[in-house]
mmCIF file of C-alpha atoms in Angstrom:
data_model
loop_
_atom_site.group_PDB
_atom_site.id
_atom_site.type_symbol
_atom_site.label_atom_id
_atom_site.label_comp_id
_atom_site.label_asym_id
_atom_site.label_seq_id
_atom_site.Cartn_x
_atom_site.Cartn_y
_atom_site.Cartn_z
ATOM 1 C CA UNK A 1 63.233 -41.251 -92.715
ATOM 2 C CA UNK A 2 60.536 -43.923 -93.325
ATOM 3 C CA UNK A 3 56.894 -44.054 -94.455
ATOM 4 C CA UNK A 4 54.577 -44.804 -91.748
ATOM 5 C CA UNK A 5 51.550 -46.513 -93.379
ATOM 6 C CA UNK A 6 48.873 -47.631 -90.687
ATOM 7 C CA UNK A 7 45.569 -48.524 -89.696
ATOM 8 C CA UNK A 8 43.380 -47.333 -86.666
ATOM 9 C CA UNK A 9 40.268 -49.225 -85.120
ATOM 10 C CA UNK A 10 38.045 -48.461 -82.480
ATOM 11 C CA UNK A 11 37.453 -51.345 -80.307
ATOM 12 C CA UNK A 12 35.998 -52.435 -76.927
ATOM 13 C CA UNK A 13 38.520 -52.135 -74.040
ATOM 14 C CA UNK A 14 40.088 -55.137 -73.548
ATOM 15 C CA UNK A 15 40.482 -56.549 -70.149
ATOM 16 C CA UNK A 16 43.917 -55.385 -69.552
ATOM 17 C CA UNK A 17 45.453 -58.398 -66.851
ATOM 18 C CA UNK A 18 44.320 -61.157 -69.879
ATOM 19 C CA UNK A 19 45.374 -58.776 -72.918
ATOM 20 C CA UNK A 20 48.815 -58.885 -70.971
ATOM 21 C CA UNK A 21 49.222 -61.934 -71.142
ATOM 22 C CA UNK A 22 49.029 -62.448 -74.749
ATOM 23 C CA UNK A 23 51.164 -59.630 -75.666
ATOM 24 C CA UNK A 24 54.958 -59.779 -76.522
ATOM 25 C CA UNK A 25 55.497 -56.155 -74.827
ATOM 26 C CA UNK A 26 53.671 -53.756 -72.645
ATOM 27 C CA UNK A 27 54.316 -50.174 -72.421
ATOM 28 C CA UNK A 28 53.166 -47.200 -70.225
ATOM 29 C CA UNK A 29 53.898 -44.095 -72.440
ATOM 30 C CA UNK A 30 54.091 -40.243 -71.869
ATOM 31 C CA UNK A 31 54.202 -38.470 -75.379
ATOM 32 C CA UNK A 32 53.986 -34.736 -75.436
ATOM 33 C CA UNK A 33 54.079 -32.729 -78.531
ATOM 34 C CA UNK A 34 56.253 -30.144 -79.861
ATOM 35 C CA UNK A 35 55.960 -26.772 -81.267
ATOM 36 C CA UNK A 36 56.953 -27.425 -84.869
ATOM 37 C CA UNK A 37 56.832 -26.389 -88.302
ATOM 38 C CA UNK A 38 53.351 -26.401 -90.502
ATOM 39 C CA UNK A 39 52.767 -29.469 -91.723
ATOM 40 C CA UNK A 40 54.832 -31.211 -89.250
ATOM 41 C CA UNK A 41 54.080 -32.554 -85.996
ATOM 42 C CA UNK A 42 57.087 -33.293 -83.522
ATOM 43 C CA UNK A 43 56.923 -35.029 -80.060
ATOM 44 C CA UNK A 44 59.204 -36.609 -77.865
ATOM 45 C CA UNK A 45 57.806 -40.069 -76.000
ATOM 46 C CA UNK A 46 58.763 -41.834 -72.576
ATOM 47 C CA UNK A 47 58.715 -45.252 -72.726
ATOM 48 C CA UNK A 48 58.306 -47.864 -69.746
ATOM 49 C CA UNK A 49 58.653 -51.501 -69.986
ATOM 50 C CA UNK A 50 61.259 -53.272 -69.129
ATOM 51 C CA UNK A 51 63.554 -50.620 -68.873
ATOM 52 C CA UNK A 52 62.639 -46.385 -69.512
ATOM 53 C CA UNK A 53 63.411 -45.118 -73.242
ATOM 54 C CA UNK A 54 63.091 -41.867 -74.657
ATOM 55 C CA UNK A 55 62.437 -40.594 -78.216
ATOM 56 C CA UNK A 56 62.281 -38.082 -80.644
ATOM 57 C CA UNK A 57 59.924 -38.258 -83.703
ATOM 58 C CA UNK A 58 58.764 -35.753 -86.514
ATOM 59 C CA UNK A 59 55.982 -36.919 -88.831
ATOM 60 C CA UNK A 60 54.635 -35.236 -91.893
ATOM 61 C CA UNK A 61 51.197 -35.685 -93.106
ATOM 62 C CA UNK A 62 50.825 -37.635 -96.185
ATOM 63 C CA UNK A 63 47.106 -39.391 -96.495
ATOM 64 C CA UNK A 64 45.286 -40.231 -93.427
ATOM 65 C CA UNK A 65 46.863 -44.069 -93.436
ATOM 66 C CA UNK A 66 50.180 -42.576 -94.796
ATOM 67 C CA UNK A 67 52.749 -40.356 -93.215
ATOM 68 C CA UNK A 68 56.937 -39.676 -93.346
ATOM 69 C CA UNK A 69 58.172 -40.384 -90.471
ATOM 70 C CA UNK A 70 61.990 -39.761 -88.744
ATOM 71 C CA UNK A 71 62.397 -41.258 -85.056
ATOM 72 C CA UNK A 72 65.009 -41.581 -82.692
ATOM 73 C CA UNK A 73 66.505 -42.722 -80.133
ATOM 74 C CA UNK A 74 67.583 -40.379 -77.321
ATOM 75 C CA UNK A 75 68.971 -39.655 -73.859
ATOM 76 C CA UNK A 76 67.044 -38.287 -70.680
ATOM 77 C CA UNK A 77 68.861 -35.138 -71.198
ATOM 78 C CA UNK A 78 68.122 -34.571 -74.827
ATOM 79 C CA UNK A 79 64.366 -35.142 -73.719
ATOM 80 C CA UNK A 80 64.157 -32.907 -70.862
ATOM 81 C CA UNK A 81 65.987 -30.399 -73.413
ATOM 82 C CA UNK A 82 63.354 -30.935 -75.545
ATOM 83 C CA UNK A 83 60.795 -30.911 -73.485
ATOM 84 C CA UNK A 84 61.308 -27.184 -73.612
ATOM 85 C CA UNK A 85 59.776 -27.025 -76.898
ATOM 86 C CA UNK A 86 56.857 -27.806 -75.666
ATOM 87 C CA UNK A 87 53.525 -26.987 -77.305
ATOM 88 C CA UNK A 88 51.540 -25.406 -74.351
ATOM 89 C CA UNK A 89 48.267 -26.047 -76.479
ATOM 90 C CA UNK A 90 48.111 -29.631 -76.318
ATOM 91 C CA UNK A 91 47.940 -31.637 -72.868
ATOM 92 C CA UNK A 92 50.860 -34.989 -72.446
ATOM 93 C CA UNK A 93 49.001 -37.936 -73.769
ATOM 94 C CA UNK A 94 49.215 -40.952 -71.192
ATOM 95 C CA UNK A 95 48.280 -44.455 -72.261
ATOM 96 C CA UNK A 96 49.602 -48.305 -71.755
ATOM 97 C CA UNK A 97 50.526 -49.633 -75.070
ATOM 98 C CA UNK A 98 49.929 -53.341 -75.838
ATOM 99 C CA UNK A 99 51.413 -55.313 -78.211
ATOM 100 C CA UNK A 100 50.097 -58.163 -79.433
ATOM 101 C CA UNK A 101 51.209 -60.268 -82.247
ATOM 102 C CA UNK A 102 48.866 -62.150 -84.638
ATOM 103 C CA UNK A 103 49.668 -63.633 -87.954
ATOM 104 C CA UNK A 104 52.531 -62.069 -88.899
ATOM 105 C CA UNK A 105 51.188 -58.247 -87.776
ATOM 106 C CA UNK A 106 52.326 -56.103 -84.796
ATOM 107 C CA UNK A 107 48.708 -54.785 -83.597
ATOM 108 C CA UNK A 108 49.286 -51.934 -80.711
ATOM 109 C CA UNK A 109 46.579 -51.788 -78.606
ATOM 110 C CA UNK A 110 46.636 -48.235 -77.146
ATOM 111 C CA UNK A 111 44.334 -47.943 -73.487
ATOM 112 C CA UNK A 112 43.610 -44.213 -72.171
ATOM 113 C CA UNK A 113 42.597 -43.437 -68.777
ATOM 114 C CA UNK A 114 39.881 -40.732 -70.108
ATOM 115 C CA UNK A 115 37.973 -43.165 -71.966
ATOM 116 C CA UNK A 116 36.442 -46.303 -69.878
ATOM 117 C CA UNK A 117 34.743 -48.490 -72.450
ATOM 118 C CA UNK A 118 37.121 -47.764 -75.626
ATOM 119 C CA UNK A 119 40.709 -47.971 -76.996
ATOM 120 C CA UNK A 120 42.534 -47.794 -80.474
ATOM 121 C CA UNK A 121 44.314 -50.463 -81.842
ATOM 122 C CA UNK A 122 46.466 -50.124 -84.750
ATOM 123 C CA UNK A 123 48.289 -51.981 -87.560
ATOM 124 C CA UNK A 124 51.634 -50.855 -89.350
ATOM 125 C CA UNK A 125 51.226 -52.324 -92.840
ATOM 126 C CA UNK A 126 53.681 -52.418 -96.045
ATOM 127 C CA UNK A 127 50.692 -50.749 -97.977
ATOM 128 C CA UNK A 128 47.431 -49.235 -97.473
ATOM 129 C CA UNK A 129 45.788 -52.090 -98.776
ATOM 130 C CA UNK A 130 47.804 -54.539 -97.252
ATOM 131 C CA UNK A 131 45.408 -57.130 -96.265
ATOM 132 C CA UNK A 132 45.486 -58.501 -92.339
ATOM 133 C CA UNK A 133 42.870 -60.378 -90.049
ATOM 134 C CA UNK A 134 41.894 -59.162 -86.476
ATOM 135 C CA UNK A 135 43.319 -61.085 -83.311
ATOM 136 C CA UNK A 136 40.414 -63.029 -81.765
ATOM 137 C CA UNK A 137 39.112 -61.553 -78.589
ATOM 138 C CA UNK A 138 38.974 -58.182 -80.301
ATOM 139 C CA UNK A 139 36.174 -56.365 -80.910
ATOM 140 C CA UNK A 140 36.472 -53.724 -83.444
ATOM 141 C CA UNK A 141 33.586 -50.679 -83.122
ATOM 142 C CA UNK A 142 34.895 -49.298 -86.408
ATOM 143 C CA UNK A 143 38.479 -47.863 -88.462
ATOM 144 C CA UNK A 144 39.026 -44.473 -87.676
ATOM 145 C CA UNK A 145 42.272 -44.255 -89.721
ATOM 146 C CA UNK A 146 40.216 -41.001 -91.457
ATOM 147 C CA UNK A 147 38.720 -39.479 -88.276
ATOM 148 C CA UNK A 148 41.611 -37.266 -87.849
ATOM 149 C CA UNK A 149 40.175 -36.578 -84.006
ATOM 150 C CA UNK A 150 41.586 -39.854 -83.230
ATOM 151 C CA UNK A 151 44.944 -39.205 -84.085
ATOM 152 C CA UNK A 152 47.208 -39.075 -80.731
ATOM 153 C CA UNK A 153 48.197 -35.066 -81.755
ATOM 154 C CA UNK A 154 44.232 -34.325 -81.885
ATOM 155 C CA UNK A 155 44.039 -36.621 -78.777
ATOM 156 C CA UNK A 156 46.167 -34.080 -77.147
ATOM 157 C CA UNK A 157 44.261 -30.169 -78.134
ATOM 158 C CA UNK A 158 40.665 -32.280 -77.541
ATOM 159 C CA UNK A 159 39.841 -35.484 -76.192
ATOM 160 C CA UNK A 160 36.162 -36.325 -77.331
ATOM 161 C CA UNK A 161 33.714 -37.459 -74.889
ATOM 162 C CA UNK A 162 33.459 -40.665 -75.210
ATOM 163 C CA UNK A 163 29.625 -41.091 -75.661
ATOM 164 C CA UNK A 164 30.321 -39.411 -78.699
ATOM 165 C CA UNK A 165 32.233 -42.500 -80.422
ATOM 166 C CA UNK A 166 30.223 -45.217 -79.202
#
């Protein structure tokens, strides 16, 4: 169990073939949430890069930068078990994830194939008020860390149009 502490940005979508290459890793992920206890949301993720991973995370709501946070590691068999548990409400949330490393940060750069002009990029920090600078090439709309709409478990019940964030 760890706190989660992070940021959230709207920004322009990148051009994905030169964001690639200035990113350590590059991910296409399948997460698809859980039925769970209140105040907990649970989802299990499947993870492509260089090789296919599989996990299992709970979080619990803290602050809208803050949350608790337990994740592991598991099999293809524990996630197809899992995936049982399925919440039937909420849709599987596809994206590429793209990491890119500036200054001493991690920024994940998250790109969705319902939105064509927009993606979220995010920064894991050691406090909320941790202060960080953006990579270059980035252009940041606006922090949506307390539009809880944005968050990927909203993503999944309702994706907003996307005229609507611009």
């Amino acid at each position: 169990m760890s706190l989660e502490i992070e940021r959230k940005f709207l920004i322009v979508r990148p051009d994905e073939a030169a964001l690639r290459t200035r990113c350590s890793s590059v991910y296409e992920m399948e997460q698809t949430y859980l039925q769970a206890a209140p105040d907990v949301t649970a989802r299990v993720r499947r993870r492509i890069g260089e090789r296919e991973e599989f996990f299992y995370t709970e979080k619990e709501f803290r602050t809208n930068r803050t949350c608790v946070e337990r994740e592991s590691t598991i099999d293809r068999a524990t996630y197809e078990q899992l995936l049982r548990r399925r919440d039937t409400e909420m849709q599987t949330i596809v994206k590429h994830r793209y990491c890119l490393p500036h200054e001493g940060f991690l920024f994940e750069i998250d790109v969705y194939p319902f939105w064509q002009k927009v993606a979220v990029m995010e920064v894991e920090l050691t406090s909320e008020e941790q202060p960080f600078t953006f990579p270059e090439g980035i252009t940041v709309l606006r922090e949506i860390s307390d539009d809880r709409r944005m968050k990927n478990a909203a993503l999944a019940r309702e994706i907003p149009a996307e005229e609507t964030l611009l």
